[in-house]
GROMACS .gro file of C-alpha atoms in nm:
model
  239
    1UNK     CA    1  24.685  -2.714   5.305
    2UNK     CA    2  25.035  -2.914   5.265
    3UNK     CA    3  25.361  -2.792   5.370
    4UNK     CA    4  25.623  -2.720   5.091
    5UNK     CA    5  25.925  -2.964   5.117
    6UNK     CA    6  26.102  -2.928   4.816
    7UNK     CA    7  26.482  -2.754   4.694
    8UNK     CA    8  26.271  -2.510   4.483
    9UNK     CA    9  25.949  -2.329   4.697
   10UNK     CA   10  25.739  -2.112   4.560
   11UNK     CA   11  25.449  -1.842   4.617
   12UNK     CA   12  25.178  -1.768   4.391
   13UNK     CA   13  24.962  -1.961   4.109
   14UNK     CA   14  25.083  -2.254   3.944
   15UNK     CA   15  24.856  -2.466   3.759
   16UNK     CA   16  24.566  -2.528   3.974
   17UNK     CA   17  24.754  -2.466   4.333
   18UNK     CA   18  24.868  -2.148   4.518
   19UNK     CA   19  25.169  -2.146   4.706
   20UNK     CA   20  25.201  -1.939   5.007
   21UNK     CA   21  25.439  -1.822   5.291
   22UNK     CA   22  25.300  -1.777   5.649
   23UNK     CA   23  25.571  -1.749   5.956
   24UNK     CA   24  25.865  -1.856   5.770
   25UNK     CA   25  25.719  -2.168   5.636
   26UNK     CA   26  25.582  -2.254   5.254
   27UNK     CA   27  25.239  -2.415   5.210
   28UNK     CA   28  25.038  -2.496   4.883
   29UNK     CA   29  24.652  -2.513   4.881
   30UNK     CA   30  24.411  -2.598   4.546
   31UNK     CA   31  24.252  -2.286   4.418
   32UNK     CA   32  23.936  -2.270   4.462
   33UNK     CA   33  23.728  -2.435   4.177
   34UNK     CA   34  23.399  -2.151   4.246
   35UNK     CA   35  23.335  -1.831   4.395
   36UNK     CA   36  23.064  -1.795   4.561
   37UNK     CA   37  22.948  -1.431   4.554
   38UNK     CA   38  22.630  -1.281   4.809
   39UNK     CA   39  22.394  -1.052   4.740
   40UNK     CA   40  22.585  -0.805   4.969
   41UNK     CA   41  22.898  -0.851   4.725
   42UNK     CA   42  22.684  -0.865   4.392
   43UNK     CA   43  22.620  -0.536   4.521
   44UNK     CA   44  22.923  -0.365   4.613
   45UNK     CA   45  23.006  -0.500   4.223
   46UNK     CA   46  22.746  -0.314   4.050
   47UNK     CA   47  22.790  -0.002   4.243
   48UNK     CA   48  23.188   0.012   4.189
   49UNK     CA   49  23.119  -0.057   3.808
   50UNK     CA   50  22.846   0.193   3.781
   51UNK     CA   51  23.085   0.438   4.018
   52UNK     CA   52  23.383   0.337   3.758
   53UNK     CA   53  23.216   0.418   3.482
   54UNK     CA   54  23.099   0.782   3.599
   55UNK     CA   55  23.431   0.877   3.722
   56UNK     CA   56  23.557   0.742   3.320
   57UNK     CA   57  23.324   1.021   3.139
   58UNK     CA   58  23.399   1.264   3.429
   59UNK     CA   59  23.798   1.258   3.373
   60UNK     CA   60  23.746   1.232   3.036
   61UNK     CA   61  23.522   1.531   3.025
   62UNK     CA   62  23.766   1.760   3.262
   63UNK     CA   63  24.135   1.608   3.227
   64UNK     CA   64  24.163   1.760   2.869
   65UNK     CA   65  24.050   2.090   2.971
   66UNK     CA   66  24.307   2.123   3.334
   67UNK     CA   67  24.620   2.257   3.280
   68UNK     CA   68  24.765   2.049   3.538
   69UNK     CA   69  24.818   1.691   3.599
   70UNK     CA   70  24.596   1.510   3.862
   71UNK     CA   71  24.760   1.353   4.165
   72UNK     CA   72  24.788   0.987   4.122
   73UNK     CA   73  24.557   0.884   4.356
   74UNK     CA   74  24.273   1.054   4.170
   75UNK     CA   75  24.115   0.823   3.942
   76UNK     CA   76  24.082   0.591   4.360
   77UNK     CA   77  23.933   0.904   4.550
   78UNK     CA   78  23.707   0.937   4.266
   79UNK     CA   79  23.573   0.633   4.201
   80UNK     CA   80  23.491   0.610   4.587
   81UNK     CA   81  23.346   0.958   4.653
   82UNK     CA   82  23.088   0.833   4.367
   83UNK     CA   83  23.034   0.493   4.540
   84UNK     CA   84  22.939   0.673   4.838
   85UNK     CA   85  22.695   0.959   4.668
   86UNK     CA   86  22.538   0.667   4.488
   87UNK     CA   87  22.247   0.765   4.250
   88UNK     CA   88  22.082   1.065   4.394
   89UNK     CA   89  22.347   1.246   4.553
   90UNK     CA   90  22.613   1.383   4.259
   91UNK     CA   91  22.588   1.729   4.478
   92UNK     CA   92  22.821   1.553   4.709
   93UNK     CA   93  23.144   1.560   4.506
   94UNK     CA   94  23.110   1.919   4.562
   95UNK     CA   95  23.486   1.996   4.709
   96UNK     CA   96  23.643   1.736   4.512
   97UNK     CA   97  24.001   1.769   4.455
   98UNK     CA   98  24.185   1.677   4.166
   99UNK     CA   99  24.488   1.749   4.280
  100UNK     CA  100  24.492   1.653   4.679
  101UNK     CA  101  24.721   1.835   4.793
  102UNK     CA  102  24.583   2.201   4.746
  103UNK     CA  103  24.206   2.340   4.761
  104UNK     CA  104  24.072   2.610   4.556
  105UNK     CA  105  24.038   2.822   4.898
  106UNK     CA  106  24.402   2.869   4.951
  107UNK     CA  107  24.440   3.126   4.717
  108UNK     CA  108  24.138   3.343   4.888
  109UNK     CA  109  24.040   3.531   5.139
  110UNK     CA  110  23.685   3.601   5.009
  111UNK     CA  111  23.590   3.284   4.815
  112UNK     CA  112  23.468   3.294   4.470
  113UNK     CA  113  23.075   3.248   4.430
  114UNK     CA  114  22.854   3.106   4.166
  115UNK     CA  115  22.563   3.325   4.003
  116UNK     CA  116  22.239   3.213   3.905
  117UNK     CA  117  22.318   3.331   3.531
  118UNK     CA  118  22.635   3.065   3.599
  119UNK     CA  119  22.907   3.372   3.605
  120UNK     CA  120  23.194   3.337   3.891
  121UNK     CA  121  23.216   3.566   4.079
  122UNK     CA  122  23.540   3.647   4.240
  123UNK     CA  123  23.548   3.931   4.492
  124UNK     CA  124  23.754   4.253   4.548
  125UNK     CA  125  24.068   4.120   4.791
  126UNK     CA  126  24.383   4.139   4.944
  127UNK     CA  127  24.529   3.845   4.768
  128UNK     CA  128  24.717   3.595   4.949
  129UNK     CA  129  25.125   3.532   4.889
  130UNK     CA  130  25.194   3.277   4.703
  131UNK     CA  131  25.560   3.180   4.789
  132UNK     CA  132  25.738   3.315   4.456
  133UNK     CA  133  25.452   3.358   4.219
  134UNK     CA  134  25.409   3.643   4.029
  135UNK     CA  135  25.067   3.544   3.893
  136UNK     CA  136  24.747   3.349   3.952
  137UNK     CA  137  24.594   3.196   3.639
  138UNK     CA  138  24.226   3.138   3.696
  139UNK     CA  139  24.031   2.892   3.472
  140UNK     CA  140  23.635   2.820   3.489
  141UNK     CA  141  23.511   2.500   3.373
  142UNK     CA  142  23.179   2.370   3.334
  143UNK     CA  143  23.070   2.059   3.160
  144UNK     CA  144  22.773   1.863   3.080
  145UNK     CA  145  22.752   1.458   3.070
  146UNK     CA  146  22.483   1.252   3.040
  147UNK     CA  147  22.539   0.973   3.269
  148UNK     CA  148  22.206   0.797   3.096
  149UNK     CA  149  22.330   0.817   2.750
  150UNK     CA  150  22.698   0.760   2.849
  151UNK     CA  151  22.875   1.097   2.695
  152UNK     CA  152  23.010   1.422   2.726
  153UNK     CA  153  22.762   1.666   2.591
  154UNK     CA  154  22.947   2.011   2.608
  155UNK     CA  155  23.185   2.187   2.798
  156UNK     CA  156  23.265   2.557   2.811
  157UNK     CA  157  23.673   2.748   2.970
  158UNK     CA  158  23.720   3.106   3.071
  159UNK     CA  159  24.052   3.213   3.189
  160UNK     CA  160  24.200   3.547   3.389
  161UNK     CA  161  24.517   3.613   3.462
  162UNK     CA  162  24.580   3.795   3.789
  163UNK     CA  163  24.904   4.009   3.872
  164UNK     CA  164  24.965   3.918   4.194
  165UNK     CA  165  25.213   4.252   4.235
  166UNK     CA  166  24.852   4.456   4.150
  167UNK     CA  167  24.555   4.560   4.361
  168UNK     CA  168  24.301   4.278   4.267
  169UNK     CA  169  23.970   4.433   4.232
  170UNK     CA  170  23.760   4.163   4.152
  171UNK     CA  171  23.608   3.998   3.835
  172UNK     CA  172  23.358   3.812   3.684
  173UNK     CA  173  23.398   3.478   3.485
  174UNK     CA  174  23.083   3.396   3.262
  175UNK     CA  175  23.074   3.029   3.227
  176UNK     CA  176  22.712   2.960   3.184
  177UNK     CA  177  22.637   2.626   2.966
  178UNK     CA  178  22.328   2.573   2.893
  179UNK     CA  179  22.165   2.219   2.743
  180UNK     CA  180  22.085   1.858   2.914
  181UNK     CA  181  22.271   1.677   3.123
  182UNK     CA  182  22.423   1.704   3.461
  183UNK     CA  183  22.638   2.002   3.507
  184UNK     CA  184  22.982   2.021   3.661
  185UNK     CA  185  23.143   2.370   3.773
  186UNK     CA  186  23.506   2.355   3.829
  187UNK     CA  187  23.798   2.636   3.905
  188UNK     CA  188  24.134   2.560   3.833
  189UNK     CA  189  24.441   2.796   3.988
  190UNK     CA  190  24.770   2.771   3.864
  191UNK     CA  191  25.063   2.991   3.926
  192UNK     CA  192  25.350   3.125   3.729
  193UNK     CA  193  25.636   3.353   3.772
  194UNK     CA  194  25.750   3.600   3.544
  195UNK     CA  195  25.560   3.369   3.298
  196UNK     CA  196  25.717   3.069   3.405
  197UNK     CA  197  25.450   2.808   3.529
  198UNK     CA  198  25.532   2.674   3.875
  199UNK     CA  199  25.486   2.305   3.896
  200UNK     CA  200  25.455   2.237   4.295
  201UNK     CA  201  25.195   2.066   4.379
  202UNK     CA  202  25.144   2.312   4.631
  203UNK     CA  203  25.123   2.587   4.372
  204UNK     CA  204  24.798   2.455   4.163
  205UNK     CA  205  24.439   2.317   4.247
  206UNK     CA  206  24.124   2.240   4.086
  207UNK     CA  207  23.833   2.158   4.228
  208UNK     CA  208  23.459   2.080   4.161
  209UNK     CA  209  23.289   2.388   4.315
  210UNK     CA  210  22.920   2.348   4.214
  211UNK     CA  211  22.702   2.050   4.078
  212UNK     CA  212  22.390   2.012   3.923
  213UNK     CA  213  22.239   1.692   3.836
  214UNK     CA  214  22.043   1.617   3.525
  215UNK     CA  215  21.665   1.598   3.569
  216UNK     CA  216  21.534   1.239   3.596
  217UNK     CA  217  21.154   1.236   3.514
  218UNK     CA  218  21.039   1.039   3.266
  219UNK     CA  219  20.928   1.327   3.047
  220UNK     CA  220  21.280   1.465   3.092
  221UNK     CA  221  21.452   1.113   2.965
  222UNK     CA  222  21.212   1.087   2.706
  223UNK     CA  223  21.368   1.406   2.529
  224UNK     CA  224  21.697   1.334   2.598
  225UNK     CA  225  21.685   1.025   2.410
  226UNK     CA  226  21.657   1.217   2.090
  227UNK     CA  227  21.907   1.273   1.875
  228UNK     CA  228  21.778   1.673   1.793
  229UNK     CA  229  21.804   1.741   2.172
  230UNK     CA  230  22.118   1.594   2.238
  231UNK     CA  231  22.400   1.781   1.997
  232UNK     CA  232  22.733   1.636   1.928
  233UNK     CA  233  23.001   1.723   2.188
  234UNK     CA  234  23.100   2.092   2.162
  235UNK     CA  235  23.345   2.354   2.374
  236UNK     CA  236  23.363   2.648   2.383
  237UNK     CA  237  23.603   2.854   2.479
  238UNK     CA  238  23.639   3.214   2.644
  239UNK     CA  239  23.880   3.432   2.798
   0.00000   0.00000   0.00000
């Protein structure tokens, strides 16, 4: 380390030095000709690749289908909630917002629950006030991605539109997908008035309500590594 003298001090790279500032004062130091990197750091690099690379097909799989724009700190959150449910825990990004700033739940009193046929079903309810809306739009997603084979498989929309000046009496929202892969539910609210879409970011949410990861036995791998098990990407959509 050697204190900067000069009419002209810098910070940053130049060449093969760094300059630096540190109480007032401008040093320069030699970069560093290797990196030494543990096993503990090896690690962390594999799992925030494999993480990155998850959160990549899941975006890409979901994104085109919201009718809202993510917050800006969701490609981050992402990438870190899969770092921390690892290999065998995709379940845990149940509750994952895309937008941070509103959950799903808000906008209910009596949540909506998943079927075993894979219909949503959202109860009879008082609705809740929505500042000025006029209407709740409702869209079900569910996609399936094969992490293994690194692609989007299929993915299926239904959409209701619900007049918040109305008694809501329920309704049912078939979004079963069937095929390989692991499976990702997801409701999306938005809200509109008099057919104007309101843009707060207090006034939409989508969420990952349900996951169900792909089956990893061998036989199950074996299969999915054929081409006539494994169609080209499809969606479908229903309203």
């Amino acid at each position: 380390m050697a204190k900067q003298t000069g009419i002209v001090l810098f910070t940053g790279k130049l060449e093969n030095q760094v300059g630096y500032r540190r109480n007032g004062n401008y040093f320069i130091r030699a970069m560093a000709q290797t990196v030494r990197q543990t096993s503990a750091t090896r690690r962390s690099a594999r799992e925030f690749g494999m993480a990155s690379q998850k959160g990549r097909l899941i975006r890409h799989a979901i994104s085109p289908l919201l009718d809202m724009i993510p917050d800006n700190t969701c490609v981050n959150r992402l990438n870190k909630a899969l770092i921390k449910a690892g290999n065998n825990r995709l379940q845990d990004l149940e509750g994952f917002r895309f937008n941070r700033y509103t959950p799903v739940s808000q906008f209910f009193c009596r949540q909506p629950q998943l079927t075993p046929a894979g219909s949503w079903d959202i109860p009879a309810q008082e609705l809740l006030p929505q500042g000025s809306a006029t209407h709740l739009h409702l869209t079900a997603i569910a996609v399936r991605i094969s992490f293994l084979q690194r692609r989007i498989i299929s993915s299926r929309t239904s959409t209701v539109t619900i007049d918040l000046h109305k008694p809501f009496n329920g309704t049912i929202l078939d979004n079963h997908l069937r095929g390989n892969g692991a499976l990702l539910h997801v409701l999306q609210i938005i809200t509109s008035e008099d057919g104007a879409i309101l843009a707060n970011r207090r006034n939409s949410a989508a969420d990952i309500m349900h996951v169900v990861p792909a089956i990893t036995g061998k036989q199950k791998i074996a299969k999915t590594l054929t081409a006539s098990t494994v169609p080209d990407q499809v969606h479908v959509t229903s309203t």
